[in-house]
Amino acid sequence: MKQKRKELIETAIKLFADKGFQATSVQDIVSSYGISKGAFYNYFSSKEELLIDIFKHYHEKLNNKILEIDSLSITSREKYKNRIQLQFKYFMKHRDFIVMYFREQNQSINEELRNLLNEHAFRMLEKEEALLMDSYGEDLRPYISDLVLICMGIRNAYMKITVFDGVVLDPDRMASFIMERIDDIVEGLKKGGKDPLLSKGQFTKYTSSLMTNRQIVLENLSAMKDTLESLDIAEGKREELRNVIHYLMEENNKKEIKKYIFQGMLANFKPIEQLDSYRIEIAKALDIELL
């Protein structure tokens, strides 16, 4: 990223964190940074584009650091602990961005930003669940939805007092302390013999509400692909349907989805009852009528 563009983003973040997005004008940003409005529009077409670029920039930075942790040859529990440690260090370092993030998360100004925030939240929840399952084993499965929310609640509470309220705590100690408390909670869940509070269906319904239509389409196409492999059908027909799914996945990645292609191609799966629920969900997401 060019240095001036980066500095302009950092200036805007401070203003958005202090005043909010709606209350901050382009004139406020350029006056604070010391350039003209004309110069601003050399970098961004609008204030909205600037805000979206800010989120993309910081999400990419955080995700790259998370990928570094995921690539380490350590246990899943150690990866989970390192992710907690990383989050607190990153959030403290980029406090202005985090304050702005939570402000705009509740007051999103357009669909593109809302989709970006929801996609990030969905992926974080998805990874959280996978890491907890890998860390604590299959015995935890009935309680995984409750545990995900409990763990998020603990971290968010400590984030509030450290990032938002300025209480000074060491990130390394916090990560160790929180992991020990999660160990205690997991042990209690496994020994308690109580029914889960949150069902898997309820949690899935919640996480699905965070998904964009493209994500819903992709998730259902992926599920169709997996289900297809277990069906008792001729191999030639299976390969034909694999190719249809692959084609639709590519179509889903295009800038503009051609709905009529999905409408026509999904008809190939109509005779297979086991795949019908996926067809229906894709049709709902794209607002098309199944043939």
Coordinates of C-alpha atoms in Angstrom, one line a residue:
M1 CA 0.0 0.0 0.0
K2 CA 1.3 3.5 -0.9
Q3 CA 2.5 5.4 2.1
K4 CA 0.1 8.4 1.6
R5 CA -2.9 6.1 1.1
K6 CA -1.9 4.3 4.3
E7 CA -1.6 7.5 6.2
L8 CA -4.9 8.7 4.9
I9 CA -6.6 5.5 6.1
E10 CA -5.0 5.9 9.6
T11 CA -6.2 9.5 9.8
A12 CA -9.7 8.5 8.8
I13 CA -9.7 5.6 11.4
K14 CA -9.0 8.0 14.2
L15 CA -11.8 10.3 13.2
F16 CA -14.3 7.5 12.6
A17 CA -13.4 6.1 16.0
D18 CA -13.8 9.4 17.8
K19 CA -16.8 10.9 15.9
G20 CA -18.4 7.9 14.1
F21 CA -18.6 7.4 10.3
Q22 CA -21.7 9.4 9.7
A23 CA -20.5 12.4 11.6
T24 CA -17.1 12.5 9.9
S25 CA -17.1 14.3 6.5
V26 CA -14.5 14.0 3.7
Q27 CA -13.6 17.6 4.5
D28 CA -12.8 16.6 8.1
I29 CA -10.5 13.8 6.8
V30 CA -8.6 16.0 4.3
S31 CA -8.3 18.9 6.8
S32 CA -6.9 16.6 9.4
Y33 CA -4.5 15.0 7.0
G34 CA -3.6 18.2 5.2
I35 CA -4.6 17.6 1.6
S36 CA -7.3 18.9 -0.8
K37 CA -10.6 17.1 -1.5
G38 CA -9.3 16.6 -5.1
A39 CA -6.3 14.7 -3.8
F40 CA -8.6 12.5 -1.6
Y41 CA -10.5 11.4 -4.6
N42 CA -7.3 10.3 -6.3
Y43 CA -7.2 7.6 -3.7
F44 CA -10.9 6.9 -3.0
S45 CA -14.0 7.4 -5.0
S46 CA -16.1 8.1 -1.8
K47 CA -16.1 8.0 2.0
E48 CA -17.9 4.7 1.7
E49 CA -15.1 3.1 -0.4
L50 CA -12.6 4.4 2.1
L51 CA -14.4 2.7 5.0
I52 CA -14.7 -0.7 3.1
D53 CA -10.9 -0.5 2.2
I54 CA -10.1 0.1 5.9
F55 CA -11.9 -3.1 6.9
K56 CA -10.4 -5.1 4.1
H57 CA -6.9 -3.9 4.9
Y58 CA -7.1 -4.8 8.6
H59 CA -9.0 -8.1 8.2
E60 CA -6.3 -9.1 5.7
K61 CA -3.5 -8.2 8.1
L62 CA -5.2 -10.2 11.0
N63 CA -6.0 -13.2 8.8
N64 CA -2.4 -13.4 7.6
K65 CA -1.2 -13.5 11.2
I66 CA -3.8 -16.2 12.0
L67 CA -2.6 -18.2 9.0
E68 CA 1.0 -18.1 10.3
I69 CA -0.3 -19.6 13.6
D70 CA -2.3 -22.3 11.7
S71 CA 0.9 -23.3 9.9
L72 CA 2.9 -24.0 13.1
S73 CA 3.6 -27.6 14.1
I74 CA 1.9 -27.3 17.5
T75 CA -1.2 -28.9 19.0
S76 CA -4.7 -27.5 18.3
R77 CA -4.9 -26.3 21.9
E78 CA -1.7 -24.3 21.5
K79 CA -2.9 -22.8 18.3
Y80 CA -6.1 -21.7 20.0
K81 CA -4.1 -20.2 22.9
N82 CA -1.9 -18.4 20.4
R83 CA -4.9 -17.0 18.5
I84 CA -6.2 -15.5 21.8
Q85 CA -2.9 -14.0 22.5
L86 CA -2.7 -12.6 19.0
Q87 CA -6.1 -11.1 19.1
F88 CA -5.4 -9.1 22.3
K89 CA -2.0 -7.9 21.0
Y90 CA -3.5 -6.9 17.7
F91 CA -6.5 -5.2 19.1
M92 CA -4.4 -3.2 21.6
K93 CA -2.0 -2.1 18.9
H94 CA -4.9 -1.1 16.6
R95 CA -7.3 0.2 19.2
D96 CA -8.7 3.0 16.9
F97 CA -9.7 0.5 14.3
I98 CA -11.3 -1.9 16.8
V99 CA -13.4 0.9 18.3
M100 CA -14.5 1.8 14.8
Y101 CA -15.1 -1.8 13.9
F102 CA -17.6 -2.4 16.8
R103 CA -19.2 1.0 16.2
E104 CA -19.8 0.3 12.5
Q105 CA -20.7 -3.4 13.2
N106 CA -23.9 -2.1 14.8
Q107 CA -24.4 0.8 12.4
S108 CA -23.3 -0.5 9.0
I109 CA -24.0 2.0 6.2
N110 CA -24.3 -0.2 3.2
E111 CA -24.8 -3.8 2.1
E112 CA -21.3 -4.4 0.9
L113 CA -19.8 -3.5 4.3
R114 CA -22.5 -5.5 6.2
N115 CA -21.6 -8.5 4.0
L116 CA -17.9 -8.0 4.7
L117 CA -18.5 -7.8 8.5
N118 CA -20.8 -10.8 8.5
E119 CA -18.4 -12.9 6.4
H120 CA -15.6 -12.2 8.8
A121 CA -17.8 -13.1 11.8
F122 CA -18.9 -16.3 10.1
R123 CA -15.4 -17.4 9.3
M124 CA -14.2 -16.7 12.8
L125 CA -17.0 -18.7 14.4
E126 CA -16.4 -21.5 12.0
K127 CA -12.7 -21.6 12.9
E128 CA -13.4 -21.3 16.6
E129 CA -15.7 -24.3 16.5
A130 CA -13.2 -26.4 14.6
L131 CA -10.3 -25.5 16.9
L132 CA -12.3 -26.2 20.0
M133 CA -13.3 -29.6 18.7
D134 CA -9.8 -30.5 17.7
S135 CA -8.5 -29.3 21.1
Y136 CA -11.0 -31.1 23.4
G137 CA -12.2 -34.1 21.3
E138 CA -15.5 -35.7 20.3
D139 CA -16.8 -35.9 23.9
L140 CA -17.4 -32.1 23.6
R141 CA -19.6 -32.3 20.4
P142 CA -23.0 -32.0 22.1
Y143 CA -21.8 -28.8 23.9
I144 CA -19.8 -27.2 21.1
S145 CA -22.3 -24.5 20.3
D146 CA -22.5 -23.4 24.0
L147 CA -18.8 -23.5 24.4
V148 CA -18.2 -21.3 21.3
L149 CA -20.5 -18.6 22.8
I150 CA -19.0 -18.9 26.3
C151 CA -15.4 -18.5 24.9
M152 CA -16.4 -15.6 22.8
G153 CA -18.1 -14.0 25.9
I154 CA -15.0 -14.3 28.0
R155 CA -12.8 -12.8 25.4
N156 CA -15.2 -10.0 24.7
A157 CA -15.4 -9.1 28.4
Y158 CA -11.6 -8.8 28.7
M159 CA -11.4 -6.9 25.4
K160 CA -13.9 -4.3 26.7
I161 CA -11.9 -3.5 29.8
T162 CA -8.5 -3.6 28.0
V163 CA -9.1 -2.1 24.6
F164 CA -12.1 0.1 25.3
D165 CA -11.7 1.0 29.0
G166 CA -7.9 1.1 29.1
V167 CA -7.3 -1.4 31.9
V168 CA -3.7 -2.6 31.5
L169 CA -3.3 -6.4 31.4
D170 CA -0.6 -8.6 29.8
P171 CA -1.8 -10.4 26.7
D172 CA 0.4 -13.4 27.4
R173 CA -1.0 -13.8 30.9
M174 CA -4.6 -13.3 29.6
A175 CA -4.2 -16.0 27.0
S176 CA -2.9 -18.5 29.6
F177 CA -5.5 -17.5 32.2
I178 CA -8.4 -17.8 29.7
M179 CA -7.2 -21.1 28.4
E180 CA -7.1 -22.5 32.0
R181 CA -10.7 -21.3 32.5
I182 CA -11.8 -22.9 29.2
D183 CA -10.2 -26.2 30.4
D184 CA -12.3 -25.9 33.6
I185 CA -15.5 -25.2 31.6
V186 CA -14.9 -28.1 29.3
E187 CA -14.2 -30.5 32.2
G188 CA -17.5 -29.3 33.8
L189 CA -19.5 -29.8 30.6
K190 CA -18.2 -33.3 30.1
K191 CA -18.8 -34.3 33.8
G192 CA -22.0 -32.5 34.4
G193 CA -24.3 -34.7 32.4
K194 CA -26.6 -31.8 31.6
D195 CA -28.3 -31.3 28.3
P196 CA -26.8 -28.5 26.0
L197 CA -28.5 -25.1 26.4
L198 CA -28.1 -24.3 22.7
S199 CA -28.9 -26.9 20.1
K200 CA -26.8 -27.4 17.0
G201 CA -29.8 -26.4 14.9
Q202 CA -30.2 -23.1 16.8
F203 CA -26.5 -22.3 16.4
T204 CA -26.5 -23.2 12.7
K205 CA -29.5 -20.9 12.2
Y206 CA -27.6 -18.1 13.9
T207 CA -24.4 -18.5 11.9
S208 CA -26.3 -18.9 8.7
S209 CA -27.8 -15.5 9.2
L210 CA -24.3 -14.1 8.9
M211 CA -23.7 -15.6 5.5
T212 CA -24.0 -13.7 2.3
N213 CA -26.0 -15.2 -0.5
R214 CA -22.8 -16.2 -2.3
Q215 CA -21.6 -18.1 0.8
I216 CA -25.0 -19.9 1.1
V217 CA -24.7 -21.0 -2.5
L218 CA -21.1 -22.1 -2.0
E219 CA -21.9 -24.0 1.2
N220 CA -24.8 -25.8 -0.4
L221 CA -22.8 -26.6 -3.6
S222 CA -20.0 -28.1 -1.4
A223 CA -22.5 -30.1 0.6
M224 CA -24.0 -31.4 -2.7
K225 CA -20.5 -32.4 -3.9
D226 CA -19.9 -34.4 -0.6
T227 CA -23.3 -36.0 -0.7
L228 CA -22.9 -37.0 -4.3
E229 CA -19.8 -39.1 -3.5
S230 CA -21.9 -41.3 -1.1
L231 CA -24.8 -42.0 -3.5
D232 CA -25.4 -45.3 -5.3
I233 CA -25.4 -44.0 -8.9
A234 CA -23.5 -44.9 -12.1
E235 CA -20.0 -43.5 -12.1
G236 CA -20.6 -41.8 -15.5
K237 CA -23.6 -39.9 -14.0
R238 CA -21.6 -39.0 -10.9
E239 CA -18.8 -37.5 -13.0
E240 CA -21.4 -35.5 -15.0
L241 CA -22.9 -34.0 -11.9
R242 CA -19.5 -33.3 -10.4
N243 CA -18.8 -31.2 -13.5
V244 CA -22.1 -29.3 -13.1
I245 CA -21.3 -28.5 -9.5
H246 CA -17.8 -27.3 -10.4
Y247 CA -19.2 -25.1 -13.1
L248 CA -21.7 -23.6 -10.7
M249 CA -19.0 -22.9 -8.2
E250 CA -17.0 -21.0 -10.8
E251 CA -20.2 -19.1 -11.8
N252 CA -20.7 -18.2 -8.1
N253 CA -17.3 -16.6 -8.0
K254 CA -18.0 -14.2 -10.9
K255 CA -18.6 -10.5 -10.3
E256 CA -22.2 -10.9 -11.6
I257 CA -24.0 -14.2 -11.1
K258 CA -26.1 -15.2 -14.1
K259 CA -29.2 -16.6 -12.3
Y260 CA -30.6 -18.3 -15.4
I261 CA -27.5 -20.5 -15.5
F262 CA -28.2 -21.7 -12.0
Q263 CA -31.9 -22.2 -12.8
G264 CA -31.1 -24.4 -15.7
M265 CA -28.2 -26.3 -14.2
L266 CA -29.9 -27.1 -11.0
A267 CA -32.5 -29.0 -12.9
N268 CA -29.9 -31.7 -13.5
F269 CA -30.2 -32.7 -9.8
K270 CA -34.0 -32.8 -9.7
P271 CA -34.2 -36.6 -10.0
I272 CA -32.0 -37.2 -6.9
E273 CA -34.0 -36.8 -3.8
Q274 CA -30.9 -36.6 -1.5
L275 CA -29.8 -33.4 -3.2
D276 CA -33.1 -31.6 -3.2
S277 CA -32.7 -29.7 0.0
Y278 CA -29.5 -28.1 -1.3
R279 CA -31.2 -27.1 -4.6
I280 CA -34.0 -25.4 -2.6
E281 CA -31.5 -23.5 -0.4
I282 CA -29.6 -22.3 -3.4
A283 CA -32.8 -21.2 -5.2
K284 CA -33.9 -19.2 -2.1
A285 CA -30.5 -17.5 -1.9
L286 CA -30.6 -16.5 -5.5
D287 CA -34.3 -15.8 -5.6
I288 CA -35.0 -18.1 -8.5
E289 CA -37.7 -20.6 -9.2
L290 CA -36.6 -24.2 -9.5
L291 CA -37.4 -25.9 -12.8

